[in-house]
Amino acid sequence: MSQLSVAPITDYKYGFHKPEKYIFKAKKGLSKKIVEEISWYKNEPDWMRQFRLSSLDTFAFLSLPTWGADLRRIDFADLYYYIRPVDRKVHSWKELPNEIRDTYDKIGIPQAEKKFLGGVNAQYESEIVYESIQKSLSTKGVIFLDMESAVKQYPDLVRQYFGTVVPADDNKFAALNSAVWSGGSFIYIPAGVQVKMPLQAYFRINAASVGQFERTLIIAEEGSFLHYIEGCTAPIYSTDSLHAAVVEIIVKNGARVRYTTIQNWSTNVYNLVTKRMKIEEEGIGEWVDGNIGSKVTMKYPSMFLAGKGAKGEILSLAYAGPNQHQDTGGKAIHLAPDTTSKITSKSVSKGGGATSFRGYIQIFPEARNSKVKVACNALIADSLSHSNTYPVMKIGNSKAQVEHEAVVSKIEEEQLFYLMSRGLKKEDSEAMIVNGFIEPIVKELPLEYAVELNRLMQLELGGKIG
Amino acid sequence: MRQTENRKQKREKRKEDIVLIQNLRQDFIYKLDAGERRTIVMFLCEKGYQNGKIKIIIKGNRSAIKLLGIIIGSGQQKIELSTLQHHLQPESKSYFYIKSILFNQAKFDYRGLIRIEKGAQKSDAYLKSQNLLMSPSVEVENRPFLEISANDVKCTHGVTIGKIDQQQLYYLTTRGLTNKEATKLLLLGFFQDVIQEIPQETLQIECKKKISDIISKLLERTNN
């Protein structure tokens, strides 16, 4: 078996034995029976069971994308589609692979956090913090739950929106997620409520925080505000080699939602995610999307600008090291007049890594006076690496204004020379230049993420920290 | 006497350097040798369906190619154009500059690929596509792609799609020009920087004249 395909959970490539603490584990492979078992185990209402089953048919019917990264090596029959989170966790700090432990140390993550990030089943100290946050949210009427609980506690609300922004037949991986989803967040912000601090999946620690087939649904009612953060800069070690998440966001009139993702899966993971936002009148939707880890990532956060005056922005950051392929980008579909969108992408490839930017802009005839600006910059750090840019712009309206530019370049010799003449080593100089290059996106991140990300880039580029 | 002959020869040679494409009835594939310099002028104003590819294969180092594109689409015309700047060898330059003005229900579908192969270090590739839309029912599609497998390169592309600048139009009309005259002046101005890059004065004048005639006719028709 090649290291690309998914080894059984008991003997994966890092070679440490994982005790089988059996609680519930579906059999390998995908079938109607497995999907029914998952639904039964979660004690779901009938409509969700039906949704899963019909999505399974859709999954079988749809074919793999013919473009982008090579996905033919994913063996769908050799995967576990449902494992209780307890089984997924590594049981002690020592069981984690060395390189992951090293990275945690080098980027300076506190011990308690390290354990959580490494998937070590520890009681994280933020538990108390979490309680108080939950309390202050619920007094405002904010619902912040894991998806399973939301299906049970707020069935009508979930049913009304679930699968409306990303339908199951959107693509093969959205269909797969719809059939076997587990975990993810459900957030409902009532009209006019401003959630001041960013919400993080972090705080939902007792639920399945790191899932293979996460399903997230966010509903921001009129005039509300939310910043949601998913993932973290530290590498997340995962024993699952396929991640197919779906994120659906509904931004109602005048509301604003920012969704920040920092993805740093270990490099055995195929990360194939569908993320989409529907933005209504005068609403603002923002995606901040950073991809550093995984073996292959295919992810194009999208915005449907459906209401007059809606605004959307995507900031995309990708780093591809050896054997990595980051196929990322963004999509903006303008359906209503006076809508604006902006996509900024920065990518770095090194050591044989490949980055691709895939953009899609469509302006419908109804979307008069729409404005679009797309800028992508790619940095190729050495002669082994690749970079591709694939933007598509479809304009069906003469009252639109579209600007697109892309630049691919290397690390400037002059800048390097200057820094080295000031006594910096070559690796450190390179890291400094790369950090400067990605800075416009990094500065949009919360401070601790930005600091960690800068350290991580320095580490990836062979420089030393300190 | 001899000197003048030499100069004449040189001028002849420079003339040869320009390749003129006036329709896309067949694909145009050009292989560029080492040290070769060439300019292609693509002047697409013919009516009717146009579909073709322009492929430039750079198989020699230190060569340079320039493509200057002028496109005027009108009526229910559909224009499908693909271009390729394929750098196989190092230190070569390719510069594509394409401008289009679309009237009526014209459709323009453009795909431009810059591809730099692994050994083609120090390549400098540039692609610019600017599109001006003159009617609410035109449709434009632009796909400027980059596939880069070498690191020491400079590759840039830019696309703009939009309408006539209303402020400029207003300014000109306040100076006493009619709306139609002002529009015509702005459209001619839109093509001016491409025309200026044509390395042959007679061809520049010829192009300008032709563009002016076509635009006048189209503007008259839209007003009626």
mmCIF file of N, CA and C in Angstrom, chain A residues 365 369 376 380-410 413, chain B residues 113 118 121-122 133-163:
data_model
loop_
_atom_site.group_PDB
_atom_site.id
_atom_site.type_symbol
_atom_site.label_atom_id
_atom_site.label_comp_id
_atom_site.label_asym_id
_atom_site.label_seq_id
_atom_site.Cartn_x
_atom_site.Cartn_y
_atom_site.Cartn_z
ATOM 1 N N PRO A 365 -26.495 39.702 -15.818
ATOM 2 C CA PRO A 365 -27.012 40.947 -16.398
ATOM 3 C C PRO A 365 -27.717 41.838 -15.375
ATOM 4 N N ASN A 369 -23.711 47.942 -12.226
ATOM 5 C CA ASN A 369 -22.781 48.700 -11.378
ATOM 6 C C ASN A 369 -22.047 47.845 -10.338
ATOM 7 N N CYS A 376 -3.651 38.493 -7.563
ATOM 8 C CA CYS A 376 -2.937 37.348 -6.989
ATOM 9 C C CYS A 376 -1.449 37.443 -7.231
ATOM 10 N N ILE A 380 7.740 31.959 -6.148
ATOM 11 C CA ILE A 380 8.336 30.629 -6.308
ATOM 12 C C ILE A 380 9.732 30.703 -5.715
ATOM 13 N N ALA A 381 9.968 29.932 -4.655
ATOM 14 C CA ALA A 381 11.201 30.118 -3.889
ATOM 15 C C ALA A 381 12.395 29.355 -4.457
ATOM 16 N N ASP A 382 12.173 28.317 -5.250
ATOM 17 C CA ASP A 382 13.309 27.615 -5.845
ATOM 18 C C ASP A 382 12.911 26.975 -7.174
ATOM 19 N N SER A 383 13.902 26.407 -7.853
ATOM 20 C CA SER A 383 13.652 25.945 -9.216
ATOM 21 C C SER A 383 12.864 24.640 -9.268
ATOM 22 N N LEU A 384 12.591 24.012 -8.120
ATOM 23 C CA LEU A 384 11.850 22.746 -8.131
ATOM 24 C C LEU A 384 10.342 22.978 -8.099
ATOM 25 N N SER A 385 9.947 24.186 -7.738
ATOM 26 C CA SER A 385 8.539 24.419 -7.405
ATOM 27 C C SER A 385 7.734 24.973 -8.581
ATOM 28 N N HIS A 386 6.425 24.923 -8.431
ATOM 29 C CA HIS A 386 5.531 25.354 -9.506
ATOM 30 C C HIS A 386 4.493 26.342 -8.988
ATOM 31 N N SER A 387 3.956 27.102 -9.911
ATOM 32 C CA SER A 387 2.829 27.946 -9.549
ATOM 33 C C SER A 387 1.928 28.123 -10.761
ATOM 34 N N ASN A 388 0.627 27.931 -10.545
ATOM 35 C CA ASN A 388 -0.338 28.112 -11.637
ATOM 36 C C ASN A 388 -1.388 29.128 -11.231
ATOM 37 N N THR A 389 -1.934 29.806 -12.224
ATOM 38 C CA THR A 389 -3.007 30.764 -11.971
ATOM 39 C C THR A 389 -4.115 30.517 -12.983
ATOM 40 N N TYR A 390 -5.317 30.268 -12.510
ATOM 41 C CA TYR A 390 -6.429 29.976 -13.423
ATOM 42 C C TYR A 390 -7.661 30.826 -13.113
ATOM 43 N N PRO A 391 -7.650 32.084 -13.448
ATOM 44 C CA PRO A 391 -8.853 32.875 -13.194
ATOM 45 C C PRO A 391 -9.841 32.804 -14.363
ATOM 46 N N VAL A 392 -11.108 32.835 -14.048
ATOM 47 C CA VAL A 392 -12.147 32.873 -15.078
ATOM 48 C C VAL A 392 -13.034 34.069 -14.782
ATOM 49 N N MET A 393 -13.307 34.885 -15.806
ATOM 50 C CA MET A 393 -14.171 36.041 -15.605
ATOM 51 C C MET A 393 -15.273 36.033 -16.646
ATOM 52 N N LYS A 394 -16.508 35.920 -16.203
ATOM 53 C CA LYS A 394 -17.630 35.924 -17.141
ATOM 54 C C LYS A 394 -18.469 37.158 -16.864
ATOM 55 N N ILE A 395 -18.508 38.055 -17.831
ATOM 56 C CA ILE A 395 -19.187 39.313 -17.596
ATOM 57 C C ILE A 395 -20.352 39.438 -18.574
ATOM 58 N N GLY A 396 -21.550 39.577 -18.039
ATOM 59 C CA GLY A 396 -22.721 39.670 -18.907
ATOM 60 C C GLY A 396 -23.418 40.999 -18.743
ATOM 61 N N ASN A 397 -22.643 42.060 -18.578
ATOM 62 C CA ASN A 397 -23.254 43.324 -18.214
ATOM 63 C C ASN A 397 -22.262 44.444 -18.471
ATOM 64 N N SER A 398 -22.686 45.454 -19.241
ATOM 65 C CA SER A 398 -21.727 46.497 -19.608
ATOM 66 C C SER A 398 -21.533 47.521 -18.503
ATOM 67 N N LYS A 399 -22.342 47.446 -17.459
ATOM 68 C CA LYS A 399 -22.217 48.423 -16.386
ATOM 69 C C LYS A 399 -21.352 47.886 -15.247
ATOM 70 N N ALA A 400 -20.577 46.853 -15.566
ATOM 71 C CA ALA A 400 -19.725 46.272 -14.532
ATOM 72 C C ALA A 400 -18.297 46.738 -14.719
ATOM 73 N N GLN A 401 -17.545 46.653 -13.651
ATOM 74 C CA GLN A 401 -16.146 47.022 -13.748
ATOM 75 C C GLN A 401 -15.306 45.913 -13.127
ATOM 76 N N VAL A 402 -14.427 45.338 -13.933
ATOM 77 C CA VAL A 402 -13.647 44.205 -13.466
ATOM 78 C C VAL A 402 -12.164 44.478 -13.646
ATOM 79 N N GLU A 403 -11.413 44.221 -12.616
ATOM 80 C CA GLU A 403 -9.963 44.342 -12.715
ATOM 81 C C GLU A 403 -9.340 43.072 -12.189
ATOM 82 N N HIS A 404 -8.364 42.577 -12.900
ATOM 83 C CA HIS A 404 -7.680 41.382 -12.437
ATOM 84 C C HIS A 404 -6.199 41.518 -12.727
ATOM 85 N N GLU A 405 -5.374 41.139 -11.784
ATOM 86 C CA GLU A 405 -3.953 41.096 -12.097
ATOM 87 C C GLU A 405 -3.295 39.956 -11.346
ATOM 88 N N ALA A 406 -2.267 39.404 -11.960
ATOM 89 C CA ALA A 406 -1.528 38.324 -11.326
ATOM 90 C C ALA A 406 -0.060 38.501 -11.624
ATOM 91 N N VAL A 407 0.751 38.246 -10.644
ATOM 92 C CA VAL A 407 2.195 38.340 -10.828
ATOM 93 C C VAL A 407 2.845 37.114 -10.213
ATOM 94 N N VAL A 408 3.718 36.482 -10.974
ATOM 95 C CA VAL A 408 4.494 35.367 -10.439
ATOM 96 C C VAL A 408 5.952 35.782 -10.454
ATOM 97 N N SER A 409 6.622 35.654 -9.336
ATOM 98 C CA SER A 409 8.020 36.059 -9.314
ATOM 99 C C SER A 409 8.800 35.246 -8.307
ATOM 100 N N LYS A 410 10.084 35.549 -8.215
ATOM 101 C CA LYS A 410 10.941 34.844 -7.258
ATOM 102 C C LYS A 410 11.300 35.795 -6.123
ATOM 103 N N GLU A 413 16.672 39.085 -5.745
ATOM 104 C CA GLU A 413 18.094 39.001 -5.386
ATOM 105 C C GLU A 413 18.538 40.234 -4.607
ATOM 106 N N LEU B 113 -2.965 31.693 -22.279
ATOM 107 C CA LEU B 113 -2.120 30.898 -21.382
ATOM 108 C C LEU B 113 -0.654 31.288 -21.535
ATOM 109 N N LYS B 118 10.305 24.167 -17.278
ATOM 110 C CA LYS B 118 11.268 24.123 -16.201
ATOM 111 C C LYS B 118 12.598 24.826 -16.505
ATOM 112 N N GLN B 121 14.558 29.622 -17.468
ATOM 113 C CA GLN B 121 14.816 30.654 -16.468
ATOM 114 C C GLN B 121 14.948 32.023 -17.133
ATOM 115 N N LYS B 122 14.753 33.043 -16.337
ATOM 116 C CA LYS B 122 14.846 34.433 -16.786
ATOM 117 C C LYS B 122 13.877 34.761 -17.928
ATOM 118 N N LEU B 133 -16.917 47.670 -22.925
ATOM 119 C CA LEU B 133 -18.244 47.185 -23.286
ATOM 120 C C LEU B 133 -19.147 48.366 -23.623
ATOM 121 N N MET B 134 -19.718 48.341 -24.814
ATOM 122 C CA MET B 134 -20.481 49.482 -25.293
ATOM 123 C C MET B 134 -21.986 49.273 -25.244
ATOM 124 N N SER B 135 -22.429 48.065 -24.906
ATOM 125 C CA SER B 135 -23.877 47.835 -24.885
ATOM 126 C C SER B 135 -24.205 46.875 -23.755
ATOM 127 N N PRO B 136 -25.398 47.029 -23.152
ATOM 128 C CA PRO B 136 -25.719 46.179 -21.999
ATOM 129 C C PRO B 136 -25.809 44.700 -22.356
ATOM 130 N N SER B 137 -25.971 44.369 -23.636
ATOM 131 C CA SER B 137 -26.148 42.939 -23.930
ATOM 132 C C SER B 137 -24.902 42.253 -24.491
ATOM 133 N N VAL B 138 -23.761 42.851 -24.347
ATOM 134 C CA VAL B 138 -22.543 42.138 -24.748
ATOM 135 C C VAL B 138 -22.158 41.144 -23.646
ATOM 136 N N GLU B 139 -21.367 40.158 -24.044
ATOM 137 C CA GLU B 139 -20.871 39.202 -23.054
ATOM 138 C C GLU B 139 -19.376 39.010 -23.248
ATOM 139 N N VAL B 140 -18.647 39.050 -22.160
ATOM 140 C CA VAL B 140 -17.201 38.849 -22.243
ATOM 141 C C VAL B 140 -16.783 37.760 -21.284
ATOM 142 N N GLU B 141 -15.880 36.921 -21.741
ATOM 143 C CA GLU B 141 -15.298 35.938 -20.852
ATOM 144 C C GLU B 141 -13.786 35.996 -21.017
ATOM 145 N N ASN B 142 -13.070 36.107 -19.916
ATOM 146 C CA ASN B 142 -11.609 36.164 -19.960
ATOM 147 C C ASN B 142 -11.035 35.088 -19.066
ATOM 148 N N ARG B 143 -10.099 34.323 -19.600
ATOM 149 C CA ARG B 143 -9.413 33.317 -18.781
ATOM 150 C C ARG B 143 -7.912 33.444 -18.971
ATOM 151 N N PRO B 144 -7.281 34.340 -18.268
ATOM 152 C CA PRO B 144 -5.834 34.453 -18.415
ATOM 153 C C PRO B 144 -5.139 33.470 -17.462
ATOM 154 N N PHE B 145 -4.534 32.426 -17.995
ATOM 155 C CA PHE B 145 -3.937 31.393 -17.144
ATOM 156 C C PHE B 145 -2.413 31.498 -17.103
ATOM 157 N N LEU B 146 -1.851 31.090 -15.996
ATOM 158 C CA LEU B 146 -0.390 31.022 -15.861
ATOM 159 C C LEU B 146 -0.020 29.620 -15.399
ATOM 160 N N GLU B 147 0.959 29.005 -16.060
ATOM 161 C CA GLU B 147 1.489 27.724 -15.570
ATOM 162 C C GLU B 147 3.002 27.861 -15.546
ATOM 163 N N ILE B 148 3.544 27.999 -14.350
ATOM 164 C CA ILE B 148 4.947 28.370 -14.232
ATOM 165 C C ILE B 148 5.730 27.275 -13.523
ATOM 166 N N SER B 149 6.743 26.753 -14.171
ATOM 167 C CA SER B 149 7.561 25.708 -13.559
ATOM 168 C C SER B 149 9.022 26.117 -13.416
ATOM 169 N N ALA B 150 9.302 27.390 -13.522
ATOM 170 C CA ALA B 150 10.665 27.871 -13.295
ATOM 171 C C ALA B 150 10.567 29.009 -12.295
ATOM 172 N N ASN B 151 11.618 29.192 -11.484
ATOM 173 C CA ASN B 151 11.446 30.207 -10.430
ATOM 174 C C ASN B 151 11.981 31.580 -10.797
ATOM 175 N N ASP B 152 13.047 31.615 -11.611
ATOM 176 C CA ASP B 152 13.660 32.905 -11.874
ATOM 177 C C ASP B 152 12.999 33.548 -13.097
ATOM 178 N N VAL B 153 11.748 33.896 -12.936
ATOM 179 C CA VAL B 153 10.996 34.420 -14.073
ATOM 180 C C VAL B 153 10.180 35.630 -13.632
ATOM 181 N N LYS B 154 9.685 36.338 -14.617
ATOM 182 C CA LYS B 154 8.760 37.412 -14.319
ATOM 183 C C LYS B 154 7.531 37.199 -15.185
ATOM 184 N N CYS B 155 6.433 36.870 -14.578
ATOM 185 C CA CYS B 155 5.224 36.624 -15.357
ATOM 186 C C CYS B 155 4.092 37.452 -14.776
ATOM 187 N N THR B 156 3.466 38.221 -15.616
ATOM 188 C CA THR B 156 2.420 39.101 -15.151
ATOM 189 C C THR B 156 1.264 39.053 -16.133
ATOM 190 N N HIS B 157 0.054 39.039 -15.628
ATOM 191 C CA HIS B 157 -1.064 39.299 -16.522
ATOM 192 C C HIS B 157 -2.055 40.231 -15.844
ATOM 193 N N GLY B 158 -2.762 40.948 -16.661
ATOM 194 C CA GLY B 158 -3.750 41.861 -16.125
ATOM 195 C C GLY B 158 -4.962 41.892 -17.035
ATOM 196 N N VAL B 159 -6.129 42.048 -16.419
ATOM 197 C CA VAL B 159 -7.365 42.122 -17.196
ATOM 198 C C VAL B 159 -8.185 43.281 -16.674
ATOM 199 N N THR B 160 -8.721 44.057 -17.553
ATOM 200 C CA THR B 160 -9.732 45.015 -17.126
ATOM 201 C C THR B 160 -10.942 44.870 -18.037
ATOM 202 N N ILE B 161 -12.112 44.974 -17.437
ATOM 203 C CA ILE B 161 -13.349 44.925 -18.197
ATOM 204 C C ILE B 161 -14.210 46.060 -17.666
ATOM 205 N N GLY B 162 -14.691 46.904 -18.547
ATOM 206 C CA GLY B 162 -15.508 47.998 -18.036
ATOM 207 C C GLY B 162 -16.128 48.802 -19.156
ATOM 208 N N LYS B 163 -16.710 49.936 -18.759
ATOM 209 C CA LYS B 163 -17.377 50.785 -19.738
ATOM 210 C C LYS B 163 -16.582 52.080 -19.907
#
